XYZ file of C-alpha atoms in Angstrom:
773
model
C 9.027 30.122 39.542
C 7.958 33.298 41.256
C 7.732 31.478 44.581
C 11.262 30.157 44.144
C 12.581 33.685 43.416
C 10.782 35.041 46.515
C 12.347 32.358 48.641
C 15.795 33.254 47.246
C 15.213 36.937 48.117
C 13.963 36.237 51.670
C 16.849 33.871 52.509
C 19.561 36.631 52.830
C 17.097 38.828 54.734
C 16.440 36.061 57.252
C 20.195 35.470 57.517
C 20.803 39.175 58.262
C 18.082 39.130 60.899
C 19.666 36.084 62.508
C 23.106 37.767 62.515
C 21.603 40.927 63.992
C 19.833 38.966 66.691
C 23.053 37.092 67.449
C 25.000 40.378 67.621
C 22.520 41.962 70.026
C 22.443 38.827 72.121
C 26.253 38.820 72.335
C 26.340 42.548 73.053
C 23.649 42.122 75.683
C 25.558 39.274 77.250
C 28.769 41.319 77.237
C 27.009 44.320 78.739
C 25.259 42.091 81.221
C 28.555 40.459 82.101
C 30.185 43.852 82.546
C 27.235 44.973 84.654
C 27.440 41.752 86.684
C 31.194 42.234 87.182
C 30.597 45.800 88.368
C 27.827 44.612 90.712
C 30.001 41.821 92.088
C 32.949 44.220 92.462
C 30.753 46.732 94.279
C 29.654 43.930 96.615
C 33.309 43.228 97.412
C 33.531 39.840 95.670
C 36.887 40.790 94.117
C 38.184 42.361 97.295
C 36.983 45.009 99.707
C 36.267 48.549 98.576
C 36.842 51.619 100.744
C 34.015 52.372 103.135
C 32.222 55.692 103.409
C 34.599 56.954 106.082
C 37.607 56.333 103.830
C 35.919 58.153 100.977
C 35.022 60.995 103.312
C 38.617 61.372 104.520
C 40.858 60.007 101.783
C 43.919 62.179 102.489
C 46.484 60.549 104.747
C 50.060 60.992 105.958
C 49.922 64.773 106.116
C 53.106 66.543 107.185
C 53.170 68.604 110.360
C 54.126 72.201 109.607
C 56.331 74.420 111.760
C 55.040 77.932 111.070
C 56.925 81.138 111.888
C 55.357 84.219 113.469
C 55.236 85.845 110.010
C 53.320 82.915 108.491
C 56.314 81.391 106.711
C 56.634 77.603 106.972
C 60.029 76.974 108.576
C 59.960 73.219 108.066
C 57.928 70.038 108.218
C 57.940 66.689 109.979
C 56.729 63.908 107.738
C 56.590 60.350 106.606
C 55.488 61.825 103.304
C 56.300 65.505 102.818
C 52.723 66.454 101.960
C 51.038 69.746 102.848
C 47.558 70.168 101.312
C 46.596 73.305 99.391
C 43.170 74.696 98.551
C 41.714 74.936 95.054
C 42.034 78.718 95.261
C 45.821 78.289 95.633
C 46.106 76.563 92.244
C 46.712 78.954 89.328
C 44.507 78.546 86.240
C 47.396 77.593 83.967
C 48.340 74.731 86.307
C 44.797 73.336 86.182
C 44.584 73.885 82.422
C 47.861 72.039 81.888
C 46.514 69.059 83.828
C 43.179 68.984 81.992
C 44.779 69.340 78.550
C 47.267 66.562 79.205
C 45.539 64.048 81.452
C 41.767 64.310 80.941
C 40.441 66.782 78.356
C 36.799 65.696 78.941
C 37.155 65.906 82.730
C 34.225 68.310 83.147
C 31.943 66.194 80.892
C 32.126 62.726 82.471
C 31.190 61.265 85.833
C 34.366 59.368 86.565
C 34.665 57.175 83.467
C 35.375 58.573 79.998
C 33.245 56.298 77.753
C 34.659 57.700 74.514
C 38.200 57.326 75.742
C 37.525 53.814 76.993
C 36.087 52.664 73.649
C 39.056 54.211 71.828
C 41.532 52.554 74.181
C 39.874 49.142 73.709
C 39.535 49.531 69.936
C 43.151 50.537 69.414
C 44.626 48.608 72.341
C 45.858 51.815 73.951
C 48.043 52.901 71.013
C 46.075 56.149 70.608
C 46.093 57.069 74.282
C 44.731 55.659 77.490
C 41.313 56.134 78.989
C 42.170 56.731 82.622
C 40.465 59.839 83.943
C 41.759 62.135 86.681
C 39.131 60.632 88.983
C 40.368 57.100 88.213
C 43.985 58.156 88.771
C 42.977 59.687 92.082
C 41.211 56.463 93.065
C 44.383 54.577 92.162
C 46.537 56.925 94.259
C 44.242 56.636 97.253
C 43.258 52.985 97.282
C 45.612 50.899 95.102
C 48.629 50.306 97.298
C 50.538 48.154 94.764
C 49.761 47.947 91.035
C 49.596 44.248 90.101
C 51.739 42.897 87.273
C 49.302 40.056 86.686
C 46.953 41.071 83.857
C 43.877 39.469 85.395
C 44.576 40.971 88.821
C 45.277 44.340 87.244
C 41.969 44.157 85.370
C 40.222 43.540 88.695
C 42.048 46.516 90.213
C 41.005 48.624 87.250
C 37.347 47.736 87.726
C 37.548 48.644 91.386
C 39.199 51.958 90.468
C 36.314 52.674 88.048
C 33.780 52.062 90.806
C 35.714 54.199 93.301
C 36.070 56.950 90.683
C 32.296 57.064 90.193
C 31.762 57.185 93.950
C 34.348 59.968 94.297
C 32.557 61.950 91.583
C 29.263 61.593 93.458
C 30.794 62.723 96.726
C 33.116 65.532 95.608
C 32.988 68.447 93.199
C 35.282 68.592 90.189
C 37.323 71.284 91.899
C 37.789 69.128 95.003
C 38.903 66.147 92.893
C 41.498 68.232 91.064
C 42.747 69.643 94.365
C 43.034 66.193 95.950
C 44.884 64.885 92.892
C 47.453 67.678 93.096
C 47.799 67.147 96.843
C 48.241 63.381 96.635
C 50.715 62.831 93.790
C 54.321 61.966 94.673
C 56.731 64.113 92.665
C 59.723 62.346 94.298
C 62.731 63.921 96.036
C 60.656 64.435 99.216
C 58.038 66.318 97.195
C 54.620 64.774 97.862
C 51.861 67.022 96.613
C 51.990 70.240 94.617
C 52.897 72.401 97.636
C 56.106 70.497 98.344
C 56.881 70.072 94.632
C 56.627 73.821 94.006
C 58.881 74.547 96.973
C 61.454 71.847 96.262
C 61.777 72.266 92.479
C 61.120 75.989 92.056
C 61.434 77.520 95.563
C 57.984 79.124 95.404
C 54.355 78.645 96.334
C 52.008 76.867 93.865
C 50.145 80.140 93.262
C 53.426 81.693 92.054
C 54.200 79.037 89.421
C 54.600 80.294 85.871
C 52.999 78.493 82.915
C 56.245 76.788 81.938
C 56.881 75.672 85.546
C 53.324 74.372 85.812
C 53.826 72.385 82.613
C 57.026 70.881 84.022
C 55.268 69.572 87.125
C 52.190 68.357 85.226
C 54.516 66.475 82.886
C 55.731 64.464 85.871
C 52.236 62.973 86.360
C 52.935 60.525 83.546
C 55.759 58.885 85.513
C 57.701 60.880 88.084
C 60.335 58.168 88.411
C 61.117 58.494 84.704
C 60.574 62.242 84.442
C 62.719 63.210 87.424
C 64.143 66.759 87.016
C 67.255 65.930 89.031
C 68.142 62.769 87.113
C 66.595 63.178 83.677
C 66.434 66.890 82.787
C 66.374 66.179 79.031
C 63.424 63.806 79.330
C 61.623 66.216 81.660
C 62.055 69.078 79.195
C 60.709 66.939 76.349
C 57.723 65.906 78.454
C 57.129 69.520 79.491
C 57.017 70.499 75.819
C 54.416 67.793 75.186
C 52.259 69.371 77.914
C 52.681 72.805 76.332
C 51.689 71.347 72.957
C 48.544 69.895 74.518
C 47.712 73.267 76.050
C 48.053 74.871 72.614
C 45.994 72.098 70.995
C 43.059 72.807 73.298
C 43.393 76.587 73.062
C 44.721 77.282 76.547
C 47.728 79.064 75.040
C 48.546 80.335 71.559
C 51.067 78.761 69.216
C 53.352 81.764 69.623
C 53.344 81.359 73.403
C 53.862 77.605 73.073
C 56.875 78.052 70.795
C 58.472 80.642 73.079
C 57.939 78.563 76.219
C 59.223 75.358 74.626
C 62.512 77.118 73.895
C 63.126 77.910 77.583
C 65.418 75.914 79.874
C 63.934 73.998 82.822
C 65.466 76.398 85.354
C 65.072 73.990 88.276
C 65.934 75.627 91.629
C 66.261 72.589 93.842
C 65.619 73.365 97.529
C 65.753 70.163 99.612
C 63.348 69.921 102.533
C 65.032 67.198 104.540
C 65.318 67.503 108.295
C 68.975 68.566 107.946
C 68.338 71.262 105.338
C 66.593 74.584 105.220
C 66.152 77.359 107.734
C 66.044 77.098 111.553
C 67.231 73.471 111.642
C 68.289 73.559 115.300
C 65.054 75.214 116.337
C 63.038 72.656 114.364
C 64.716 69.901 116.366
C 63.739 71.732 119.553
C 60.155 71.912 118.228
C 60.202 68.177 117.446
C 61.306 67.386 121.009
C 58.660 69.775 122.391
C 55.984 68.031 120.341
C 57.143 64.592 121.446
C 56.722 65.620 125.093
C 53.410 67.358 124.430
C 51.973 64.325 122.639
C 52.687 62.108 125.662
C 50.564 64.364 127.857
C 47.805 65.172 125.347
C 46.165 62.128 123.687
C 43.373 62.337 121.127
C 39.748 62.094 122.240
C 39.734 58.400 121.336
C 42.775 57.768 123.534
C 45.268 57.279 120.707
C 48.351 59.447 120.313
C 48.971 62.159 117.773
C 51.621 61.427 115.164
C 53.665 64.493 114.191
C 54.773 62.710 111.026
C 51.331 61.994 109.576
C 48.543 63.890 111.357
C 49.005 67.208 109.565
C 49.340 69.321 112.698
C 50.258 72.988 112.530
C 52.731 74.217 115.122
C 52.753 78.010 115.328
C 55.979 79.484 116.663
C 57.525 82.807 117.650
C 60.403 82.564 115.165
C 60.457 85.327 112.556
C 61.739 83.850 109.288
C 63.551 87.039 108.260
C 65.263 87.499 111.621
C 66.180 83.810 111.597
C 67.660 84.233 108.133
C 69.656 87.285 109.272
C 70.908 85.413 112.338
C 72.117 82.438 110.301
C 73.779 84.724 107.767
C 75.555 86.630 110.530
C 76.885 83.431 112.106
C 78.044 82.093 108.743
C 79.744 85.342 107.714
C 81.758 85.818 110.877
C 82.630 82.238 111.807
C 83.789 81.427 108.276
C 86.047 84.477 108.477
C 87.208 83.762 112.028
C 87.961 80.127 111.138
C 90.500 81.265 108.551
C 92.443 83.163 111.210
C 92.130 80.265 113.650
C 93.496 77.802 111.094
C 96.312 80.202 110.208
C 97.379 80.535 113.832
C 97.296 76.746 114.250
C 99.742 76.110 111.405
C 102.667 76.341 113.836
C 100.792 74.793 116.760
C 102.190 71.275 117.236
C 99.209 70.205 119.343
C 96.599 71.772 117.027
C 93.765 72.341 117.441
C 94.391 72.068 121.184
C 96.388 74.415 123.405
C 97.634 74.446 126.982
C 97.080 70.736 127.635
C 99.373 67.706 127.731
C 99.615 64.925 125.151
C 98.007 62.601 127.653
C 95.040 64.937 128.004
C 94.745 65.164 124.216
C 94.664 61.376 123.939
C 91.930 61.312 126.557
C 89.823 63.800 124.563
C 90.273 61.803 121.353
C 89.439 58.445 122.949
C 86.314 59.857 124.569
C 85.187 61.333 121.246
C 85.838 58.011 119.504
C 83.665 56.084 121.962
C 80.857 58.645 121.675
C 80.845 58.633 117.872
C 78.058 57.308 115.661
C 80.578 54.955 114.061
C 81.348 53.312 117.395
C 77.653 52.841 118.204
C 76.855 51.380 114.776
C 79.735 48.902 114.853
C 78.806 47.924 118.397
C 75.250 47.147 117.207
C 76.756 44.952 114.491
C 78.456 42.864 117.170
C 82.010 43.997 116.408
C 84.593 43.555 119.140
C 86.186 46.556 120.827
C 89.512 45.780 119.145
C 87.887 45.651 115.708
C 86.135 48.942 116.323
C 89.274 50.703 117.539
C 91.304 49.390 114.573
C 88.678 50.684 112.130
C 89.332 54.237 113.319
C 92.835 54.036 111.845
C 91.745 52.897 108.362
C 91.198 55.479 105.640
C 87.547 55.685 104.649
C 85.576 57.736 102.092
C 83.451 60.296 103.928
C 81.747 63.652 103.646
C 83.061 66.320 106.019
C 82.119 69.889 106.858
C 83.963 72.673 105.036
C 83.249 76.400 104.855
C 84.634 76.532 101.316
C 82.780 73.529 99.816
C 79.441 73.722 98.035
C 76.721 73.178 100.587
C 79.463 73.122 103.255
C 80.043 69.405 102.577
C 83.218 68.008 101.016
C 83.884 64.419 99.940
C 87.275 63.159 101.023
C 89.187 60.114 102.239
C 90.672 60.077 105.738
C 90.777 57.932 108.841
C 87.866 58.327 111.247
C 90.351 59.352 113.957
C 91.708 62.128 111.737
C 88.149 63.274 111.044
C 87.526 63.550 114.806
C 90.580 65.768 115.211
C 89.526 67.793 112.180
C 86.057 68.400 113.646
C 87.615 69.430 116.959
C 89.316 72.275 115.071
C 86.046 73.786 113.832
C 84.831 76.799 115.803
C 81.204 76.650 116.898
C 78.689 79.435 117.541
C 75.139 80.006 118.749
C 72.699 82.917 118.788
C 69.334 83.555 120.394
C 67.224 86.670 119.970
C 64.128 87.486 122.027
C 61.510 90.154 122.588
C 61.887 90.925 126.331
C 58.336 92.211 126.829
C 56.676 89.014 125.543
C 59.339 86.325 125.858
C 58.946 85.493 122.156
C 62.139 84.046 120.711
C 62.603 85.540 117.228
C 65.795 83.746 116.137
C 67.521 80.544 117.270
C 70.853 79.350 115.830
C 72.130 76.334 117.749
C 75.285 75.795 115.722
C 77.038 76.401 112.423
C 75.663 73.418 110.472
C 73.004 71.003 111.709
C 73.898 68.266 109.227
C 77.423 67.935 110.613
C 77.035 69.300 114.159
C 73.798 68.155 115.772
C 74.474 69.378 119.322
C 72.448 72.494 120.113
C 74.444 75.233 121.858
C 71.452 77.465 122.590
C 69.696 75.318 125.191
C 71.515 72.011 125.601
C 75.065 73.313 125.724
C 76.278 75.111 128.838
C 79.601 76.948 129.024
C 81.381 79.319 131.373
C 79.961 82.788 130.832
C 82.875 85.018 131.826
C 82.217 88.687 132.422
C 78.653 88.498 131.105
C 77.787 87.389 134.657
C 79.042 90.634 136.205
C 75.844 92.671 135.557
C 73.988 90.339 137.929
C 76.450 91.240 140.683
C 76.049 94.950 139.932
C 72.246 94.628 139.831
C 72.241 92.930 143.241
C 74.385 95.709 144.713
C 72.169 98.408 143.189
C 69.024 96.679 144.433
C 70.264 96.050 147.981
C 72.653 98.963 148.598
C 71.188 101.610 146.296
C 74.612 102.248 144.750
C 74.910 104.547 141.747
C 76.874 104.021 138.520
C 78.727 107.171 139.591
C 79.943 105.754 142.899
C 83.678 105.087 142.930
C 85.810 102.239 144.245
C 89.602 101.719 144.235
C 91.067 99.780 141.344
C 93.503 97.870 143.499
C 93.903 94.169 144.198
C 91.350 92.898 146.683
C 91.527 89.732 148.747
C 88.677 87.790 150.313
C 90.246 85.792 153.139
C 90.181 82.018 153.576
C 87.233 80.772 155.574
C 84.828 83.407 154.292
C 82.104 81.945 152.043
C 83.734 78.561 152.618
C 86.982 79.503 150.838
C 89.829 77.095 151.542
C 92.420 79.740 150.700
C 92.462 83.498 150.107
C 90.980 84.658 146.796
C 92.655 87.584 145.039
C 91.448 88.022 141.455
C 93.617 89.864 138.952
C 92.730 92.358 136.263
C 93.401 91.375 132.705
C 96.625 93.017 131.561
C 97.662 93.727 135.148
C 96.351 97.313 135.064
C 95.639 98.789 138.524
C 95.504 102.144 140.304
C 93.198 105.053 141.007
C 89.507 105.293 141.750
C 86.941 104.198 139.172
C 83.195 104.630 138.898
C 81.019 101.565 138.766
C 80.125 102.529 135.203
C 83.778 102.633 134.179
C 84.517 99.433 136.077
C 81.812 97.452 134.256
C 82.606 99.059 130.899
C 86.230 97.950 131.206
C 85.397 94.703 133.019
C 87.646 95.422 136.004
C 87.762 92.260 138.099
C 88.971 93.880 141.338
C 85.881 96.091 141.542
C 83.551 93.139 140.905
C 85.314 91.232 143.706
C 84.694 94.124 146.119
C 81.016 94.263 145.116
C 80.251 90.580 145.618
C 81.977 90.720 148.981
C 79.584 93.505 150.006
C 76.428 91.491 149.273
C 77.720 87.914 149.326
C 77.304 85.190 146.659
C 73.886 83.938 147.880
C 71.814 87.032 146.963
C 73.385 87.006 143.501
C 72.509 83.339 143.057
C 68.981 83.999 144.253
C 68.656 86.832 141.735
C 69.718 84.817 138.681
C 67.509 81.931 139.776
C 64.512 84.260 139.659
C 65.661 85.232 136.175
C 65.410 81.659 134.906
C 69.005 80.461 135.392
C 69.488 76.916 136.673
C 71.479 77.385 139.914
C 71.372 73.815 141.209
C 75.092 73.296 140.590
C 76.169 76.906 141.073
C 78.650 77.100 143.971
C 78.075 79.688 146.698
C 81.531 81.142 146.108
C 82.712 84.669 145.258
C 84.388 83.448 142.059
C 80.970 83.233 140.405
C 81.180 87.035 140.094
C 83.780 86.582 137.356
C 81.671 84.095 135.390
C 82.850 80.656 136.466
C 79.377 78.980 136.312
C 78.262 77.028 133.257
C 75.077 78.592 131.874
C 73.200 78.118 128.592
C 72.663 80.907 126.091
C 68.923 80.301 126.465
C 69.132 81.107 130.170
C 71.381 84.131 129.627
C 69.071 85.781 127.089
C 66.075 85.226 129.352
C 67.927 86.700 132.326
C 69.212 89.773 130.469
C 65.707 90.377 129.127
C 64.647 91.107 132.712
C 66.776 94.262 132.608
C 65.270 95.415 129.304
C 61.739 94.626 130.521
C 61.902 96.947 133.547
C 62.678 94.205 136.050
C 60.019 91.695 134.961
C 61.195 88.241 133.882
C 59.212 86.627 131.064
C 60.036 83.004 130.418
C 61.285 82.547 126.840
C 58.635 80.946 124.654
C 58.808 79.409 121.200
C 55.555 77.468 120.629
C 52.452 79.656 120.764
C 49.719 77.395 119.377
C 49.112 73.895 118.026
C 46.230 73.066 115.678
C 45.047 69.822 114.118
C 44.572 69.475 110.354
C 41.055 70.898 110.634
C 42.190 74.048 112.450
C 41.012 73.001 115.905
C 43.241 74.559 118.578
C 44.878 71.841 120.675
C 47.330 74.002 122.644
C 47.582 77.701 123.455
C 50.620 79.133 125.216
C 50.118 81.159 128.392
C 53.035 83.525 129.204
C 54.872 83.011 132.507
C 56.078 86.216 134.161
C 57.724 87.159 137.436
C 58.615 90.454 139.097
C 62.300 90.175 139.973
C 63.736 93.654 140.597
C 62.339 97.175 140.624
C 62.116 99.118 137.406
C 64.648 101.552 138.885
C 67.224 98.820 139.534
C 66.646 97.458 136.023
C 67.065 100.887 134.439
C 70.251 101.678 136.387
C 71.723 98.303 135.348
C 70.824 99.034 131.718
C 72.532 102.426 132.099
C 75.676 100.645 133.281
C 75.506 98.285 130.316
C 75.125 101.206 127.919
C 78.523 102.355 129.127
C 80.055 99.107 127.817
C 79.115 100.026 124.239
C 79.935 103.722 124.694
C 83.466 103.439 126.002
C 84.220 99.865 126.995
C 84.841 96.505 125.383
C 81.698 96.898 123.257
C 82.720 100.234 121.781
C 83.646 98.651 118.459
C 79.907 98.684 117.738
C 80.398 102.426 117.314
C 82.430 104.074 114.596
C 85.724 104.988 116.298
C 87.114 101.728 117.667
C 89.384 100.774 114.741
C 91.857 103.576 115.419
C 95.087 101.835 116.411
C 93.636 98.339 115.919
C 94.423 97.705 112.257
C 96.320 94.510 113.142
C 93.196 92.464 113.826
C 90.201 94.518 112.735
C 89.953 92.275 109.644
C 88.603 89.427 111.800
C 85.929 91.703 113.275
C 83.640 90.804 110.381
C 81.347 93.535 109.125
C 83.163 96.413 110.840
C 82.430 99.330 110.942
C 78.916 98.947 112.308
C 78.638 102.622 113.212
C 75.549 102.276 115.406
C 74.327 105.592 116.823
C 71.321 104.338 118.794
C 71.256 103.336 122.475
C 72.686 99.841 122.984
C 73.263 98.075 126.291
C 75.591 95.110 126.251
C 78.360 93.086 127.827
C 81.218 91.049 126.445
C 82.530 87.950 128.143
C 85.721 85.928 127.823
C 86.588 82.840 129.833
C 89.867 81.379 131.056
C 92.368 80.773 128.235
C 89.975 82.387 125.740
C 87.922 79.197 125.533
C 84.578 81.008 125.244
C 83.619 84.350 123.735
C 80.262 85.943 124.603
C 78.323 89.053 123.755
C 74.972 89.980 125.219
C 73.370 92.974 123.508
C 70.089 94.811 124.079
C 67.932 97.457 122.483
C 64.558 98.334 124.077
C 62.542 95.594 122.333
C 65.143 92.971 121.421
C 67.726 91.082 123.473
C 70.254 88.977 121.602
C 73.011 86.764 122.936
C 75.924 85.197 121.053
C 78.414 82.510 122.098
C 81.500 81.366 120.154
C 84.040 78.676 121.059
C 85.386 75.243 120.260
C 83.706 71.942 121.007
C 86.352 71.414 123.690
C 87.644 74.141 125.982
C 91.176 73.235 124.924
C 90.348 74.437 121.402
C 90.946 78.173 121.536
C 92.993 81.117 120.300
C 96.407 81.665 121.811
C 95.806 85.306 122.736
C 93.023 87.465 124.122
C 93.343 89.768 121.118
C 91.535 87.177 119.017
C 89.945 85.044 121.735
C 87.958 87.699 123.603
C 84.213 88.019 123.288
C 84.537 91.383 121.573
C 86.351 89.688 118.682
C 84.728 86.257 118.621
C 81.063 86.978 119.402
C 80.306 90.704 119.132
C 80.695 90.866 115.308
C 77.860 88.340 114.887
C 75.616 90.597 116.977
C 76.672 93.613 114.921
C 75.967 91.976 111.556
C 72.643 90.557 112.733
C 71.397 93.813 114.242
C 72.417 95.865 111.226
C 70.290 93.611 109.040
C 67.393 93.859 111.494
C 67.599 97.669 111.606
C 67.671 97.858 107.801
C 64.390 95.937 107.592
C 62.054 98.561 109.026
C 59.077 96.178 108.840
C 60.552 94.287 111.796
C 60.133 97.323 114.028
C 63.385 96.813 115.963
C 63.738 99.866 118.194
C 66.458 102.486 117.875
C 64.996 104.530 120.712
C 65.885 104.986 124.359
C 65.263 102.438 127.072
C 62.166 103.108 129.204
C 63.023 105.404 132.113
C 61.068 105.197 135.400
C 58.926 108.195 136.269
C 60.731 108.510 139.601
C 64.473 107.831 139.595
C 66.304 108.249 142.902
C 69.683 106.924 141.727
C 71.970 109.196 139.698
C 72.964 107.654 136.355
C 74.423 110.661 134.504
C 77.998 110.965 135.742
C 79.445 114.188 134.380
C 82.810 113.335 135.879
C 82.882 110.067 133.938
C 85.549 110.470 131.307
C 85.074 108.280 128.290
C 88.018 106.226 127.187
C 88.700 103.197 125.057
C 89.398 99.945 126.855
C 91.240 98.388 123.955
C 93.647 101.310 123.625
C 94.158 101.292 127.379
C 95.091 97.617 127.214
C 92.104 96.388 129.194
C 90.454 93.749 126.980
C 87.513 91.894 128.398
C 89.030 88.721 129.835
C 88.241 86.592 132.836
C 91.406 85.938 134.828
C 90.933 84.110 138.075
């Protein structure tokens, strides 16, 4: 009986032992299977794993940065708009938000969160996932496409676990966090925390507030779903979840959490596309420069650099503040001037064109049609010429430029041919500003809006330069004949006979306004842009020495005719060339080739290119100083006098279009206005001792212009932009723009102070600055 009872007692115990043994066997098999799977995965049975080189350099597709002289990033070239930051650039509350939300045990595991994994398996993911920051980073780096097949996804997951462990062995926790922030795609051209901070909040990552940091961290869950531009309500809710997590893990207090959750998102969207942002025309110049440089400078392995993915840094001479001032000045004046231009065209039957026939207008329109993007695209599609031409007469939805629309873009419906005529009516402008002593270009505005008008009028575009060419004639005379600003010549019509300089007929230039008589000093003649005096001067030295002079100053003279008419500004010259040439005067006769790119570095900081200045002695410092003295007279009593405070007397009719007046400058300024035939082009070249700035204004076609010199002269069209820009530069004392005197040679043999010179006002005298030949 006792033996039977003992057997009954031992039976359950044996059964329990058998169950326990079975459990441990199963668990051992499972663990062994998992271990085997990990071993097989690490051997590449389920697909290749990244090699050591890939783990060593996991970051890819880094944007090339265009950096201004003041350290501000002007723009980027990218396939993915990613610019890496350092751990030190990440504020604590940004890191804390990530840890609290994505991986609270980040500092305690080695790539895999065992506790989180068990919880995820036990509750099938209903109480949170188990993916660590290291695993998510592995996924970002090495999982190109997440599989929808469960078995394939499980294989991917295993590989991500292995990669996560290897990343943890190779990198510190701080480096992993930094790489994660740098790699994530926040959408809307924002790849990485640097771009996301700039695009969504217009600030650096280090400047993000706690609530802004929470907004961006919230996007890690699913940036496509939590997109601030498309789903602000969902983004705010997700942000508040992040803040709640931060409070849960004691990164912030409940009071702070409650106050921050009540705030609006306050997104300040700043697109970083190639058409948006600051210095767009200059950035296109930099892109073209880099394309040429890359052809001549391969990598050590023979392959070519890629400006869209190699993370280069291109250091430039552009000052972001001066660039900003330049763009603001152009926008302010041209928007104002356009109103007057449109008003005057209301009664113009051939608007926006003047002084040409209907046949000539049709020719302009047909040429523009054939050069349009629409024509090229339809041609690529195999459309016939008739089909293409007919399409230009059909109304089509489109976005057009408008000064009054938000972002200067307006949606409308019109025929493509009407849009061409509309664009022909828009006045264009360009500005370039340069330090004459170094050749460093500080501001570059190639047009009024890069998105709608891609053609750059700083370097690519060349237009007649009008009276801004006259100082080169005067400088040649001073250099060769030692003439003084105080020397006098008759203000009477002057004829150069046929046969001289290859002239086919006599050349007798006229003064604007038909004003003649008396003797005038050279200083007065240049100040009031008297054509007859300039004609006498070029006849004394001949056209060739003048051409030789401007060639030494960087002007392309290949197509410049050896004719006396060049003295009045008939050649086509770029603003880039003009600023470089004028800088020779301000730099005591030494030409310094304008430069924009100073240094190129690779992503590791290795210098790949270093600019070497190119200089040339052109004229003596005395000749340069005397020419500058002449040009000072233009702003003291001539066509540039509206830069001072007394010009508006008697000019109330049109002073409203001289945007920003009065400028009331008291400091020394040397300058020259220029106006071409029929008021097609308005120029102003202005100098202070350490900054030379040129401005051009006109229509896309020469037939697009004002009907009178009152509005079409350089002093009205271009000078106000210079005045607005320089006033802003002077107000910012950190820029160090000089208000002092121009450098005077120690020995000066030419008299420049003409006591007999009586100051007047060219506008009151009826002598506006116009080229009339």
